Amino acid sequence: MSFKSVRSLAAMAALAGLLSSCQSVGRVFSDPEPNIGPCPSALSLYDAHRIVEFHGSDVVYENVGFTGEVLAVRSLCSYYGDRPILANLEIDFGFGRGPAAQGRERTYEFFVAVTRRDMAVIEKEIFPVRVRFDADQDRVFLTETIDAISIPRADEGTSGVNFEILVGFELTPEQIAFNRSGQRFRVAAGQD
């Protein structure tokens, strides 16, 4: 199984050995034969779909540094016969710079994981995304593309419905607890 990010050249180089089947992605997606079943679900995990950094011990808006949120996840796939499932993934992100953010750049890390539906992780890869905020910006929106995810199938009767593609940020235990609490802090909260 392999992933390939369009924006991350370092990740592309590191994964080159794993992506030997990528040359066939274009051919497979252009083949007129329909999938034998549905594509895997692609979604963000609630516990990991956002990141909020705090500077200071109080969980208040004035202490919010950089933030990020997975806004949408889209996927297309192709498979037939005994071939693996080949999926492309697009992830829309929103990033924020709060009042306590230090600097104008931040590198976030997000993961893409393939799981057996509601079961264990089969494969997980972590990708960096570097965000730069101009002097007049407190929000930046980006779309990341993972253009080759190969999911082997046990046999030609194994459908994409047996798998999920999950997306989220790499978080500390404190950030996960904050997400589970349901509290919300976004840049420009309470501003006109």
mmCIF file of C-alpha atoms in Angstrom:
data_model
loop_
_atom_site.group_PDB
_atom_site.id
_atom_site.type_symbol
_atom_site.label_atom_id
_atom_site.label_comp_id
_atom_site.label_asym_id
_atom_site.label_seq_id
_atom_site.Cartn_x
_atom_site.Cartn_y
_atom_site.Cartn_z
ATOM 1 C CA MET A 1 0.000 0.000 0.000
ATOM 2 C CA SER A 2 1.317 3.465 -0.774
ATOM 3 C CA PHE A 3 0.455 7.155 -0.729
ATOM 4 C CA LYS A 4 1.864 10.047 -2.744
ATOM 5 C CA SER A 5 1.442 13.765 -1.978
ATOM 6 C CA VAL A 6 1.523 16.281 -4.792
ATOM 7 C CA ARG A 7 2.784 19.178 -2.629
ATOM 8 C CA SER A 8 5.424 17.387 -0.596
ATOM 9 C CA LEU A 9 8.550 16.723 -2.639
ATOM 10 C CA ALA A 10 10.334 15.146 0.331
ATOM 11 C CA ALA A 11 7.484 12.709 0.849
ATOM 12 C CA MET A 12 7.457 11.919 -2.870
ATOM 13 C CA ALA A 13 11.166 11.093 -2.827
ATOM 14 C CA ALA A 14 10.881 8.962 0.307
ATOM 15 C CA LEU A 15 7.949 7.025 -1.083
ATOM 16 C CA ALA A 16 9.314 6.542 -4.611
ATOM 17 C CA GLY A 17 10.234 2.937 -3.922
ATOM 18 C CA LEU A 18 6.764 2.163 -2.627
ATOM 19 C CA LEU A 19 4.988 3.706 -5.572
ATOM 20 C CA SER A 20 6.064 1.403 -8.365
ATOM 21 C CA SER A 21 2.428 0.896 -9.392
ATOM 22 C CA CYS A 22 1.773 4.644 -9.796
ATOM 23 C CA GLN A 23 2.613 4.607 -13.497
ATOM 24 C CA SER A 24 -0.558 2.598 -14.021
ATOM 25 C CA VAL A 25 -2.857 4.989 -12.106
ATOM 26 C CA GLY A 26 -3.695 7.040 -15.222
ATOM 27 C CA ARG A 27 -4.433 3.912 -17.237
ATOM 28 C CA VAL A 28 -6.647 2.426 -14.532
ATOM 29 C CA PHE A 29 -8.675 5.630 -14.055
ATOM 30 C CA SER A 30 -9.186 5.976 -17.820
ATOM 31 C CA ASP A 31 -10.305 2.346 -18.260
ATOM 32 C CA PRO A 32 -14.024 2.192 -19.106
ATOM 33 C CA GLU A 33 -14.703 -0.912 -16.985
ATOM 34 C CA PRO A 34 -16.800 0.056 -13.922
ATOM 35 C CA ASN A 35 -15.865 -0.722 -10.315
ATOM 36 C CA ILE A 36 -17.270 -3.969 -8.985
ATOM 37 C CA GLY A 37 -18.448 -2.152 -5.848
ATOM 38 C CA PRO A 38 -18.361 1.170 -3.967
ATOM 39 C CA CYS A 39 -15.229 3.107 -3.077
ATOM 40 C CA PRO A 40 -13.907 3.172 0.499
ATOM 41 C CA SER A 41 -15.398 5.893 2.701
ATOM 42 C CA ALA A 42 -13.074 8.899 3.042
ATOM 43 C CA LEU A 43 -13.519 11.097 6.110
ATOM 44 C CA SER A 44 -11.823 13.025 8.893
ATOM 45 C CA LEU A 45 -11.800 11.729 12.462
ATOM 46 C CA TYR A 46 -13.723 13.916 14.923
ATOM 47 C CA ASP A 47 -11.004 13.642 17.578
ATOM 48 C CA ALA A 48 -8.285 14.674 15.097
ATOM 49 C CA HIS A 49 -10.040 16.940 12.575
ATOM 50 C CA ARG A 50 -8.726 20.152 14.165
ATOM 51 C CA ILE A 51 -5.710 21.448 16.021
ATOM 52 C CA VAL A 52 -5.626 24.383 18.437
ATOM 53 C CA GLU A 53 -2.369 25.520 20.055
ATOM 54 C CA PHE A 54 -2.494 27.371 23.362
ATOM 55 C CA HIS A 55 0.250 29.536 24.838
ATOM 56 C CA GLY A 56 -0.341 29.747 28.560
ATOM 57 C CA SER A 57 -2.282 27.613 30.979
ATOM 58 C CA ASP A 58 -5.713 29.178 30.471
ATOM 59 C CA VAL A 59 -7.931 27.880 27.679
ATOM 60 C CA VAL A 60 -9.035 31.334 26.501
ATOM 61 C CA TYR A 61 -9.103 33.005 23.107
ATOM 62 C CA GLU A 62 -6.237 35.383 23.955
ATOM 63 C CA ASN A 63 -3.932 32.334 24.380
ATOM 64 C CA VAL A 64 -4.763 30.764 20.998
ATOM 65 C CA GLY A 65 -1.727 30.374 18.716
ATOM 66 C CA PHE A 66 -1.977 28.556 15.408
ATOM 67 C CA THR A 67 -5.076 26.532 14.516
ATOM 68 C CA GLY A 68 -6.033 24.135 11.746
ATOM 69 C CA GLU A 69 -9.121 22.264 10.656
ATOM 70 C CA VAL A 70 -9.974 19.598 8.095
ATOM 71 C CA LEU A 71 -12.881 21.167 6.199
ATOM 72 C CA ALA A 72 -13.639 18.465 3.619
ATOM 73 C CA VAL A 73 -12.335 15.136 2.331
ATOM 74 C CA ARG A 74 -13.075 13.867 -1.184
ATOM 75 C CA SER A 75 -12.028 10.629 -2.850
ATOM 76 C CA LEU A 76 -12.322 8.847 -6.175
ATOM 77 C CA CYS A 77 -11.308 5.255 -6.736
ATOM 78 C CA SER A 78 -11.008 2.586 -9.382
ATOM 79 C CA TYR A 79 -10.791 -1.203 -9.152
ATOM 80 C CA TYR A 80 -11.929 -4.278 -11.035
ATOM 81 C CA GLY A 81 -10.917 -7.862 -11.506
ATOM 82 C CA ASP A 82 -8.260 -8.791 -8.963
ATOM 83 C CA ARG A 83 -6.515 -5.399 -9.129
ATOM 84 C CA PRO A 84 -5.998 -3.328 -5.965
ATOM 85 C CA ILE A 85 -8.184 -0.340 -5.194
ATOM 86 C CA LEU A 86 -6.484 2.834 -6.462
ATOM 87 C CA ALA A 87 -7.785 5.989 -4.764
ATOM 88 C CA ASN A 88 -7.083 9.702 -5.105
ATOM 89 C CA LEU A 89 -7.761 11.965 -2.135
ATOM 90 C CA GLU A 90 -8.335 15.732 -1.823
ATOM 91 C CA ILE A 91 -8.328 17.353 1.606
ATOM 92 C CA ASP A 92 -9.477 20.937 2.180
ATOM 93 C CA PHE A 93 -7.828 22.637 5.168
ATOM 94 C CA GLY A 94 -8.433 25.934 6.944
ATOM 95 C CA PHE A 95 -5.552 27.335 9.013
ATOM 96 C CA GLY A 96 -5.634 30.218 11.473
ATOM 97 C CA ARG A 97 -3.233 32.525 13.267
ATOM 98 C CA GLY A 98 -4.567 33.518 16.703
ATOM 99 C CA PRO A 99 -3.542 36.391 18.975
ATOM 100 C CA ALA A 100 -0.809 34.336 20.706
ATOM 101 C CA ALA A 101 0.736 32.895 17.497
ATOM 102 C CA GLN A 102 4.481 33.419 17.260
ATOM 103 C CA GLY A 103 5.773 34.078 13.756
ATOM 104 C CA ARG A 104 4.059 33.944 10.381
ATOM 105 C CA GLU A 105 4.841 30.328 9.388
ATOM 106 C CA ARG A 106 3.812 26.992 10.812
ATOM 107 C CA THR A 107 4.346 23.413 9.651
ATOM 108 C CA TYR A 108 1.400 21.186 10.485
ATOM 109 C CA GLU A 109 1.435 17.391 10.289
ATOM 110 C CA PHE A 110 -1.576 15.408 9.154
ATOM 111 C CA PHE A 111 -2.058 11.691 8.646
ATOM 112 C CA VAL A 112 -3.826 9.567 6.071
ATOM 113 C CA ALA A 113 -4.682 6.077 7.270
ATOM 114 C CA VAL A 114 -6.342 3.122 5.558
ATOM 115 C CA THR A 115 -8.312 0.841 7.858
ATOM 116 C CA ARG A 116 -10.480 -2.195 7.616
ATOM 117 C CA ARG A 117 -13.910 -0.647 8.180
ATOM 118 C CA ASP A 118 -14.351 -0.005 11.932
ATOM 119 C CA MET A 119 -11.255 -2.111 12.670
ATOM 120 C CA ALA A 120 -7.475 -1.814 12.864
ATOM 121 C CA VAL A 121 -5.248 0.473 10.819
ATOM 122 C CA ILE A 122 -3.691 -1.259 7.808
ATOM 123 C CA GLU A 123 -1.375 1.588 6.793
ATOM 124 C CA LYS A 124 -0.757 5.124 8.059
ATOM 125 C CA GLU A 125 1.437 7.874 6.601
ATOM 126 C CA ILE A 126 2.167 11.332 7.999
ATOM 127 C CA PHE A 127 2.503 14.363 5.713
ATOM 128 C CA PRO A 128 3.771 17.864 6.483
ATOM 129 C CA VAL A 129 2.015 20.964 5.213
ATOM 130 C CA ARG A 130 3.796 24.319 5.556
ATOM 131 C CA VAL A 131 1.560 27.365 5.888
ATOM 132 C CA ARG A 132 2.655 30.981 5.557
ATOM 133 C CA PHE A 133 0.468 33.835 6.753
ATOM 134 C CA ASP A 134 1.031 37.196 5.045
ATOM 135 C CA ALA A 135 1.124 40.294 7.268
ATOM 136 C CA ASP A 136 -2.578 41.019 6.683
ATOM 137 C CA GLN A 137 -3.763 37.378 6.973
ATOM 138 C CA ASP A 138 -5.119 35.498 9.946
ATOM 139 C CA ARG A 139 -6.578 32.666 7.827
ATOM 140 C CA VAL A 140 -5.256 30.514 4.980
ATOM 141 C CA PHE A 141 -7.165 27.850 3.026
ATOM 142 C CA LEU A 142 -5.342 25.048 1.168
ATOM 143 C CA THR A 143 -6.189 21.837 -0.637
ATOM 144 C CA GLU A 144 -3.756 18.923 -0.352
ATOM 145 C CA THR A 145 -3.885 16.068 -2.867
ATOM 146 C CA ILE A 146 -2.761 12.517 -2.222
ATOM 147 C CA ASP A 147 -2.787 11.138 -5.746
ATOM 148 C CA ALA A 148 -2.065 7.444 -5.275
ATOM 149 C CA ILE A 149 -3.360 5.213 -2.513
ATOM 150 C CA SER A 150 -3.153 1.533 -3.369
ATOM 151 C CA ILE A 151 -5.254 -0.848 -1.250
ATOM 152 C CA PRO A 152 -4.646 -4.549 -1.921
ATOM 153 C CA ARG A 153 -7.712 -6.805 -1.900
ATOM 154 C CA ALA A 154 -7.868 -10.404 -0.703
ATOM 155 C CA ASP A 155 -9.618 -11.450 -3.920
ATOM 156 C CA GLU A 156 -11.709 -10.002 -6.723
ATOM 157 C CA GLY A 157 -14.866 -10.210 -4.573
ATOM 158 C CA THR A 158 -13.447 -7.839 -1.924
ATOM 159 C CA SER A 159 -15.227 -4.506 -2.282
ATOM 160 C CA GLY A 160 -14.116 -1.005 -1.286
ATOM 161 C CA VAL A 161 -16.897 -0.954 1.310
ATOM 162 C CA ASN A 162 -14.582 -3.063 3.513
ATOM 163 C CA PHE A 163 -12.116 -0.153 3.918
ATOM 164 C CA GLU A 164 -12.007 3.448 5.135
ATOM 165 C CA ILE A 165 -9.560 6.253 4.388
ATOM 166 C CA LEU A 166 -9.181 8.441 7.485
ATOM 167 C CA VAL A 167 -7.588 11.890 7.741
ATOM 168 C CA GLY A 168 -6.590 13.968 10.786
ATOM 169 C CA PHE A 169 -3.898 16.048 12.454
ATOM 170 C CA GLU A 170 -1.082 14.576 14.522
ATOM 171 C CA LEU A 171 -2.032 15.752 18.029
ATOM 172 C CA THR A 172 -0.824 15.698 21.622
ATOM 173 C CA PRO A 173 -3.011 13.995 24.259
ATOM 174 C CA GLU A 174 -4.004 17.488 25.502
ATOM 175 C CA GLN A 175 -5.116 18.553 22.022
ATOM 176 C CA ILE A 176 -7.184 15.379 21.642
ATOM 177 C CA ALA A 177 -8.831 16.057 25.022
ATOM 178 C CA PHE A 178 -9.598 19.635 23.921
ATOM 179 C CA ASN A 179 -11.235 18.366 20.711
ATOM 180 C CA ARG A 180 -13.314 15.856 22.667
ATOM 181 C CA SER A 181 -14.488 18.616 25.022
ATOM 182 C CA GLY A 182 -16.368 20.297 22.160
ATOM 183 C CA GLN A 183 -14.920 23.766 22.849
ATOM 184 C CA ARG A 184 -14.364 25.914 19.774
ATOM 185 C CA PHE A 185 -11.776 28.647 19.139
ATOM 186 C CA ARG A 186 -11.375 30.049 15.664
ATOM 187 C CA VAL A 187 -9.423 33.025 14.450
ATOM 188 C CA ALA A 188 -11.610 36.133 14.216
ATOM 189 C CA ALA A 189 -14.091 34.704 16.741
ATOM 190 C CA GLY A 190 -16.195 37.569 18.028
ATOM 191 C CA GLN A 191 -14.764 40.022 15.468
ATOM 192 C CA ASP A 192 -16.711 41.775 12.703
#
